[in-house]
Coordinates of C-alpha atoms in Angstrom, one line a residue:
M385 CA 0.0 0.0 0.0
I386 CA 1.0 3.6 -0.5
D387 CA 1.5 5.7 2.5
W388 CA -0.6 8.7 1.3
E389 CA 0.4 11.0 4.2
L390 CA 4.1 10.4 3.4
A391 CA 3.5 10.9 -0.3
I392 CA 1.6 14.2 0.2
A393 CA 4.2 15.5 2.7
T394 CA 6.9 14.6 0.2
V395 CA 5.2 16.4 -2.7
V396 CA 4.6 19.5 -0.5
A397 CA 8.2 19.5 0.8
F398 CA 9.4 19.2 -2.8
G399 CA 7.2 22.1 -3.8
V400 CA 8.5 24.3 -1.0
L401 CA 12.1 23.4 -1.9
V402 CA 11.6 24.4 -5.5
F403 CA 10.0 27.6 -4.4
I404 CA 12.9 28.5 -2.1
L405 CA 15.4 27.6 -4.8
R406 CA 13.6 29.8 -7.3
C407 CA 13.5 32.7 -4.9
L408 CA 17.2 32.4 -4.2
W409 CA 17.9 32.1 -7.9
V410 CA 16.0 35.4 -8.6
L411 CA 17.7 37.2 -5.7
L412 CA 21.2 36.1 -6.7
F413 CA 21.1 36.3 -10.5
T414 CA 18.8 39.1 -11.5
R415 CA 20.3 42.3 -12.7
V416 CA 18.8 45.8 -12.2
E417 CA 18.2 47.4 -15.6
G418 CA 16.9 50.9 -16.4
E419 CA 16.8 54.1 -14.4
K420 CA 16.0 54.2 -10.7
V421 CA 12.4 55.3 -9.9
E422 CA 11.9 58.0 -7.3
P423 CA 9.2 57.2 -4.8
T424 CA 6.1 59.3 -4.9
E425 CA 5.2 61.5 -2.0
I426 CA 1.8 60.8 -0.4
S427 CA 0.2 63.9 1.2
A428 CA -2.4 63.8 4.0
V429 CA -5.1 64.8 1.5
D430 CA -4.5 61.5 -0.4
L431 CA -5.2 59.5 2.8
I432 CA -8.5 61.1 3.7
P433 CA -10.7 58.4 2.1
F434 CA -8.9 55.8 4.3
Q435 CA -9.2 57.5 7.6
N436 CA -12.8 56.5 8.6
H437 CA -13.1 53.1 7.0
D438 CA -14.5 51.6 10.2
S439 CA -17.4 54.0 10.4
D440 CA -19.0 52.6 7.2
R441 CA -19.9 49.3 9.0

């Protein structure tokens, strides 16, 4: 018989390993191209719609 719990745990562990290796590959081997982007400034007026979000309930 197949031990299904072990098989599922093995598949999940393999998927996690592939994900971690992919993340490391991207972090280590990507190159930044193009010009740097300046962050935008957010003023207090832009945040007014988000101040009273709890009062709508």
